[in-house]
Coordinates of N, CA and C in Angstrom, one line a residue:
M1 N -13.1 -0.3 -3.6 CA -12.5 0.6 -4.3 C -12.0 1.8 -3.4
V2 N -11.0 2.3 -3.6 CA -10.4 3.3 -2.9 C -10.4 4.3 -3.5
M3 N -9.8 4.5 -4.8 CA -9.8 5.7 -5.6 C -10.0 5.3 -7.1
D4 N -11.4 5.9 -7.7 CA -11.4 5.6 -9.1 C -10.5 6.8 -10.2
I5 N -10.8 6.4 -11.1 CA -9.8 7.3 -12.2 C -9.9 8.8 -12.0
N6 N -11.2 9.2 -11.5 CA -11.1 10.6 -11.4 C -10.3 11.2 -10.3
E7 N -10.4 10.4 -9.2 CA -9.7 10.8 -8.2 C -8.1 10.6 -8.3
I8 N -7.8 9.6 -8.8 CA -6.2 9.5 -9.4 C -5.8 10.4 -10.3
R9 N -6.7 11.1 -11.2 CA -6.4 12.2 -12.0 C -6.0 13.6 -11.1
E10 N -6.5 13.5 -10.0 CA -6.2 14.7 -9.2 C -5.0 14.6 -8.5
Y11 N -4.5 13.2 -8.3 CA -3.2 13.2 -7.7 C -2.0 12.7 -8.5
L12 N -2.4 12.7 -9.7 CA -1.3 12.4 -10.7 C -1.3 13.6 -11.9
P13 N -0.3 14.2 -12.3 CA -0.6 15.0 -13.5 C -0.5 14.4 -14.6
H14 N -0.1 13.3 -14.7 CA -0.2 12.4 -16.1 C -1.4 12.5 -16.7
R15 N -1.5 12.3 -18.0 CA -2.6 12.2 -18.8 C -2.4 11.2 -20.0
Y16 N -3.6 10.7 -20.5 CA -3.4 9.8 -21.6 C -2.5 10.2 -22.7
P17 N -1.5 9.6 -23.4 CA -1.4 7.9 -22.9 C -0.5 7.7 -22.1
F18 N -0.1 8.5 -20.9 CA 0.8 8.1 -20.2 C 0.2 8.1 -18.7
L19 N -0.8 8.0 -18.4 CA -1.5 7.8 -17.1 C -1.7 6.4 -17.1
L20 N -1.0 5.5 -16.4 CA -0.7 4.0 -16.2 C -1.5 3.4 -15.0
V21 N -2.3 4.2 -14.3 CA -2.9 3.6 -13.0 C -4.6 3.8 -13.3
D22 N -5.1 2.6 -13.4 CA -6.7 2.9 -13.6 C -7.3 2.9 -12.4
R23 N -7.2 2.2 -11.2 CA -7.8 2.2 -10.1 C -6.9 1.7 -8.7
V24 N -7.2 2.2 -7.5 CA -6.3 2.3 -6.5 C -7.3 1.2 -5.6
T25 N -6.9 0.1 -5.3 CA -7.7 -0.6 -4.3 C -7.6 -0.7 -3.0
Q26 N -6.3 -0.4 -2.6 CA -5.8 -0.2 -1.3 C -4.9 0.6 -1.1
L27 N -4.8 1.4 -0.1 CA -4.2 2.5 0.4 C -4.2 2.8 1.9
T28 N -2.9 2.6 2.6 CA -2.7 3.0 4.0 C -1.6 4.1 4.0
T29 N -2.1 5.1 4.4 CA -1.1 6.6 4.2 C 0.1 6.1 5.0
G30 N 1.1 6.6 4.2 CA 2.5 6.5 5.0 C 3.1 5.1 4.8
E31 N 2.5 4.2 4.3 CA 2.8 2.6 4.4 C 2.9 2.0 3.2
S32 N 1.9 1.9 2.5 CA 1.4 1.1 1.1 C 0.2 1.4 0.4
I33 N 0.4 0.8 -1.0 CA -0.6 1.1 -1.9 C -0.8 0.0 -2.7
V34 N -2.0 -0.5 -3.3 CA -2.1 -1.3 -4.3 C -3.1 -1.0 -5.2
A35 N -2.6 -1.0 -6.4 CA -3.4 -0.4 -7.7 C -3.3 -1.3 -9.0
Y36 N -4.1 -1.0 -9.8 CA -3.8 -1.8 -11.1 C -4.0 -1.0 -12.4
K37 N -3.5 -1.6 -13.5 CA -3.8 -1.1 -14.6 C -4.2 -2.3 -15.5
N38 N -5.2 -2.0 -16.3 CA -5.9 -2.9 -17.3 C -5.0 -2.8 -18.6
V39 N -4.3 -3.8 -19.0 CA -3.5 -3.5 -20.3 C -4.2 -4.0 -21.5
S40 N -4.5 -3.2 -22.4 CA -5.2 -3.3 -23.6 C -4.6 -3.2 -24.8
I41 N -4.8 -4.0 -25.8 CA -4.1 -4.0 -27.1 C -4.2 -2.5 -27.7
N42 N -5.2 -1.8 -27.2 CA -5.4 -0.4 -27.8 C -4.2 0.5 -27.4
E43 N -3.4 0.1 -26.4 CA -2.2 1.1 -25.9 C -1.3 1.4 -27.0
P44 N -1.0 2.7 -27.4 CA -0.3 3.2 -28.6 C 1.1 2.5 -28.6
F45 N 1.7 2.0 -27.5 CA 2.9 1.2 -27.6 C 3.1 0.0 -28.1
F46 N 1.9 -0.5 -28.1 CA 2.0 -2.0 -28.9 C 2.0 -1.9 -30.5
N47 N 1.8 -0.7 -31.0 CA 1.9 -0.7 -32.5 C 3.4 -0.9 -32.7
G48 N 4.5 -0.7 -32.0 CA 5.6 -0.8 -32.3 C 6.5 -1.8 -31.3
H49 N 5.9 -2.2 -30.4 CA 6.5 -3.1 -29.4 C 5.9 -4.3 -28.8
F50 N 5.8 -5.3 -29.6 CA 6.1 -5.7 -30.9 C 5.2 -5.8 -31.7
P51 N 5.0 -5.4 -33.0 CA 3.8 -5.8 -33.8 C 3.2 -7.2 -33.9
H52 N 4.2 -8.0 -33.9 CA 3.7 -9.6 -33.9 C 3.7 -10.4 -32.7
H53 N 4.5 -9.8 -31.6 CA 4.3 -10.2 -30.4 C 4.2 -9.1 -29.1
P54 N 3.2 -8.5 -29.1 CA 2.9 -7.5 -28.2 C 3.3 -7.6 -26.7
I55 N 4.4 -6.9 -26.3 CA 4.3 -6.8 -24.8 C 4.6 -5.5 -24.3
M56 N 4.3 -5.1 -23.2 CA 4.4 -3.7 -22.6 C 5.9 -3.5 -22.2
P57 N 6.5 -2.5 -22.7 CA 7.6 -2.2 -22.4 C 8.0 -2.0 -20.8
G58 N 9.1 -2.6 -20.5 CA 9.6 -2.8 -19.1 C 9.6 -1.5 -18.5
V59 N 10.2 -0.6 -19.3 CA 10.2 0.9 -18.6 C 8.9 1.6 -18.3
L60 N 7.7 0.9 -19.2 CA 6.5 1.5 -18.6 C 5.8 0.9 -17.4
V61 N 6.3 -0.5 -17.3 CA 5.8 -1.3 -16.1 C 6.6 -0.4 -14.8
L62 N 7.6 0.0 -15.0 CA 8.5 0.5 -14.1 C 7.8 1.9 -13.8
E63 N 7.4 2.6 -14.7 CA 6.8 3.9 -14.8 C 5.6 3.8 -14.0
A64 N 4.8 2.8 -14.3 CA 3.4 2.6 -13.6 C 3.6 2.3 -12.1
L65 N 4.7 1.6 -11.8 CA 5.0 1.6 -10.2 C 5.3 2.9 -9.8
A66 N 6.0 3.7 -10.4 CA 6.5 5.1 -9.9 C 5.2 5.6 -9.7
Q67 N 4.1 5.8 -10.6 CA 3.0 6.6 -10.4 C 2.3 6.2 -9.1
V68 N 2.1 4.9 -8.9 CA 1.6 4.3 -7.7 C 2.3 5.0 -6.4
C69 N 3.5 5.1 -6.6 CA 4.5 5.6 -5.4 C 4.1 7.1 -5.2
G70 N 3.8 7.8 -6.5 CA 3.6 9.3 -6.6 C 2.3 9.5 -5.8
I71 N 1.1 8.7 -6.1 CA 0.2 8.6 -5.3 C 0.0 8.7 -3.7
L72 N 0.8 7.6 -3.4 CA 1.1 7.3 -2.0 C 1.7 8.4 -1.1
G73 N 2.8 9.1 -2.0 CA 3.4 10.1 -1.6 C 2.5 11.3 -1.4
F74 N 1.8 11.8 -2.2 CA 0.8 12.9 -2.2 C -0.1 12.6 -1.2
K75 N -0.6 11.4 -1.1 CA -1.8 11.1 -0.2 C -1.1 11.2 1.3
T76 N 0.0 10.8 1.2 CA 0.7 10.8 2.6 C 1.1 12.1 3.2
V77 N 1.4 13.2 2.4 CA 1.6 14.4 2.8 C 0.6 15.5 2.5
N78 N -0.5 14.9 2.2 CA -1.8 15.5 2.0 C -1.5 16.9 1.1
K79 N -1.0 16.5 0.0 CA -0.6 17.5 -1.2 C -1.2 17.1 -2.6
L80 N -1.4 18.1 -3.4 CA -1.8 17.7 -4.7 C -0.9 18.4 -6.0
P81 N -0.9 17.9 -7.1 CA -0.1 18.7 -8.1 C -1.0 19.9 -8.3
A82 N -2.1 20.1 -8.1 CA -2.8 21.5 -8.2 C -2.3 22.5 -7.3
D83 N -1.8 22.0 -6.3 CA -1.1 22.8 -5.2 C 0.4 23.3 -5.6
G84 N 0.7 22.9 -6.9 CA 2.1 23.1 -7.3 C 3.3 22.2 -7.0
Y85 N 2.9 21.1 -6.7 CA 3.9 19.8 -6.4 C 3.8 18.9 -7.5
V86 N 4.9 18.4 -7.5 CA 5.2 17.1 -8.5 C 6.0 16.1 -7.8
Y87 N 5.8 14.7 -8.2 CA 6.8 13.6 -7.9 C 7.6 13.1 -8.8
Y88 N 8.9 13.4 -8.8 CA 10.0 12.9 -9.7 C 10.3 11.6 -9.5
L89 N 10.5 10.7 -10.4 CA 11.1 9.5 -10.3 C 12.6 9.8 -10.3
V90 N 13.2 9.7 -9.4 CA 14.8 10.0 -9.3 C 15.8 8.8 -9.4
G91 N 15.2 7.8 -9.0 CA 16.0 6.5 -9.0 C 15.4 5.2 -8.8
S92 N 16.1 4.1 -9.2 CA 15.5 2.8 -9.1 C 16.8 1.8 -8.9
D93 N 16.6 0.9 -8.1 CA 17.7 0.0 -7.7 C 16.9 -1.4 -7.9
N94 N 17.9 -2.5 -8.0 CA 17.5 -3.8 -8.1 C 16.2 -4.0 -8.8
V95 N 16.2 -3.5 -10.1 CA 15.0 -3.6 -11.0 C 15.3 -5.2 -11.7
R96 N 14.1 -6.0 -11.6 CA 14.1 -7.1 -12.2 C 12.8 -7.3 -12.8
F97 N 13.0 -8.1 -14.2 CA 11.7 -8.3 -14.9 C 11.6 -9.8 -15.1
K98 N 10.4 -10.4 -14.7 CA 10.4 -11.8 -14.4 C 9.3 -12.3 -15.5
R99 N 8.5 -11.7 -16.0 CA 7.7 -12.1 -17.0 C 7.2 -11.0 -17.8
P100 N 6.8 -11.2 -19.0 CA 6.3 -10.0 -19.7 C 4.9 -9.9 -19.7
V101 N 4.5 -8.4 -19.8 CA 3.1 -8.2 -19.7 C 2.4 -7.9 -21.0
M102 N 1.6 -8.7 -21.1 CA 0.7 -8.8 -22.6 C -0.7 -8.0 -22.5
P103 N -1.2 -7.9 -23.7 CA -2.6 -7.2 -23.8 C -3.5 -8.2 -23.1
G104 N -4.5 -7.9 -22.3 CA -5.4 -8.7 -21.6 C -5.1 -8.8 -20.3
D105 N -3.9 -8.4 -20.0 CA -3.3 -8.7 -18.5 C -4.0 -7.7 -17.7
K106 N -4.3 -7.8 -16.3 CA -4.5 -6.9 -15.3 C -3.2 -6.8 -14.6
L107 N -2.5 -5.7 -14.5 CA -1.1 -5.5 -14.0 C -1.5 -4.9 -12.5
T108 N -1.1 -5.7 -11.6 CA -1.6 -5.3 -10.0 C 0.0 -4.5 -9.8
L109 N -0.1 -3.5 -9.1 CA 1.1 -2.5 -8.8 C 1.0 -2.3 -7.4
E110 N 2.1 -2.9 -6.6 CA 2.1 -2.7 -5.0 C 3.5 -1.9 -4.9
A111 N 3.2 -0.8 -3.8 CA 4.4 -0.2 -3.3 C 4.3 -0.2 -1.7
N112 N 5.4 -0.3 -1.1 CA 5.6 -0.1 0.2 C 6.7 0.9 0.6
V113 N 6.3 1.8 1.6 CA 7.2 2.8 2.0 C 8.5 2.0 2.7
I114 N 9.7 2.2 2.2 CA 10.9 1.9 2.9 C 11.3 2.8 3.9
K115 N 11.3 4.3 3.3 CA 11.6 5.4 4.2 C 11.4 6.4 3.4
G116 N 11.1 7.7 4.3 CA 10.8 9.2 3.6 C 11.4 10.1 4.5
K117 N 12.1 11.0 3.9 CA 12.9 12.0 4.7 C 13.0 13.2 3.7
R118 N 12.6 14.3 4.3 CA 12.4 15.4 3.5 C 12.1 15.6 2.0
G119 N 11.0 15.0 1.8 CA 10.6 14.7 0.6 C 11.2 13.9 -0.4
I120 N 12.0 13.2 0.0 CA 12.8 12.1 -0.6 C 12.1 10.8 -0.3
W121 N 11.4 9.9 -1.0 CA 10.8 8.6 -0.6 C 11.4 7.4 -1.3
K122 N 11.6 6.3 -0.5 CA 12.1 5.0 -1.2 C 11.0 4.1 -0.9
F123 N 10.8 3.2 -2.1 CA 9.7 2.3 -2.0 C 9.9 0.9 -2.5
A124 N 9.6 -0.2 -1.8 CA 9.7 -1.6 -2.4 C 8.7 -1.8 -3.2
C125 N 8.8 -2.3 -4.4 CA 7.5 -2.2 -5.4 C 7.7 -3.6 -6.3
R126 N 6.3 -3.9 -6.4 CA 6.2 -5.2 -7.1 C 4.9 -5.1 -8.0
A127 N 5.2 -5.6 -9.1 CA 4.1 -5.8 -10.3 C 4.0 -7.1 -10.8
T128 N 2.5 -7.6 -10.7 CA 2.0 -9.0 -10.8 C 1.2 -8.9 -11.7
V129 N 0.9 -10.2 -12.4 CA -0.3 -10.7 -13.3 C -0.8 -11.8 -12.7
D130 N -1.9 -12.1 -12.2 CA -2.6 -13.1 -11.9 C -1.7 -13.8 -10.7
G131 N -1.0 -13.0 -9.8 CA -0.4 -13.3 -8.6 C 1.2 -13.8 -9.1
E132 N 1.5 -13.7 -10.4 CA 2.7 -14.0 -10.9 C 3.6 -12.6 -11.0
L133 N 4.7 -12.9 -10.3 CA 5.7 -11.4 -10.4 C 6.3 -11.2 -11.7
A134 N 6.0 -10.1 -12.2 CA 6.3 -9.5 -13.6 C 7.4 -8.6 -13.4
C135 N 7.4 -7.9 -12.4 CA 8.8 -6.7 -12.2 C 8.8 -6.6 -10.5
E136 N 9.9 -6.5 -10.1 CA 10.2 -5.8 -8.8 C 11.3 -4.8 -8.8
A137 N 11.1 -3.8 -7.8 CA 12.1 -2.8 -7.9 C 12.0 -1.9 -6.6
E138 N 13.1 -1.4 -6.2 CA 13.0 -0.4 -5.3 C 13.2 1.1 -6.1
I139 N 12.1 1.9 -5.7 CA 12.1 3.1 -6.5 C 12.3 4.5 -5.6
I140 N 13.0 5.4 -6.1 CA 13.1 6.6 -5.1 C 12.4 7.8 -6.0
C141 N 11.6 8.5 -5.3 CA 10.9 9.6 -5.8 C 11.3 10.7 -4.8
A142 N 11.2 12.1 -5.4 CA 11.4 13.3 -4.6 C 10.2 14.2 -5.0
E143 N 9.9 14.7 -3.9 CA 8.6 15.8 -4.1 C 9.3 17.1 -4.2
R144 N 8.8 17.8 -5.4 CA 9.3 18.9 -5.6 C 8.1 20.1 -5.8
K145 N 8.4 21.2 -5.5 CA 7.5 22.4 -5.8 C 7.9 23.1 -7.1
V146 N 6.9 23.1 -8.2 CA 7.2 23.7 -9.4 C 6.5 24.9 -9.5
A147 N 6.7 25.8 -10.4 CA 6.2 27.1 -10.6 C 4.8 27.1 -11.3

């Protein structure tokens, strides 16, 4: 284990029900991150998506990937939300969903830095369940100072 939920909460400003990363298992500063989210039937979005066939909304899979990108960005530049910084999801390209994510799945989240320049980062991302591709995307995040 590289980061437990307590340390993750230091690097992400998100809180329940929008914190979508449970544990970071690998992290190479400036290069890559591997983390996971345990998907539970208790997630609030399953009440409406869909009651008789629950699947995790694709936009939340993409958000989970963006959150691991934020962790990697913060770790790389050695900053924290407590210092007045935030990482915004500012773009996504080549997004493809390959399989549904359902209650009981362990969603593995991977991001690799493609490039970073002046607070703008581009990542190659993959979300998998048991080694099977669920989503892939290129995600762009921007570091910003907030008041």
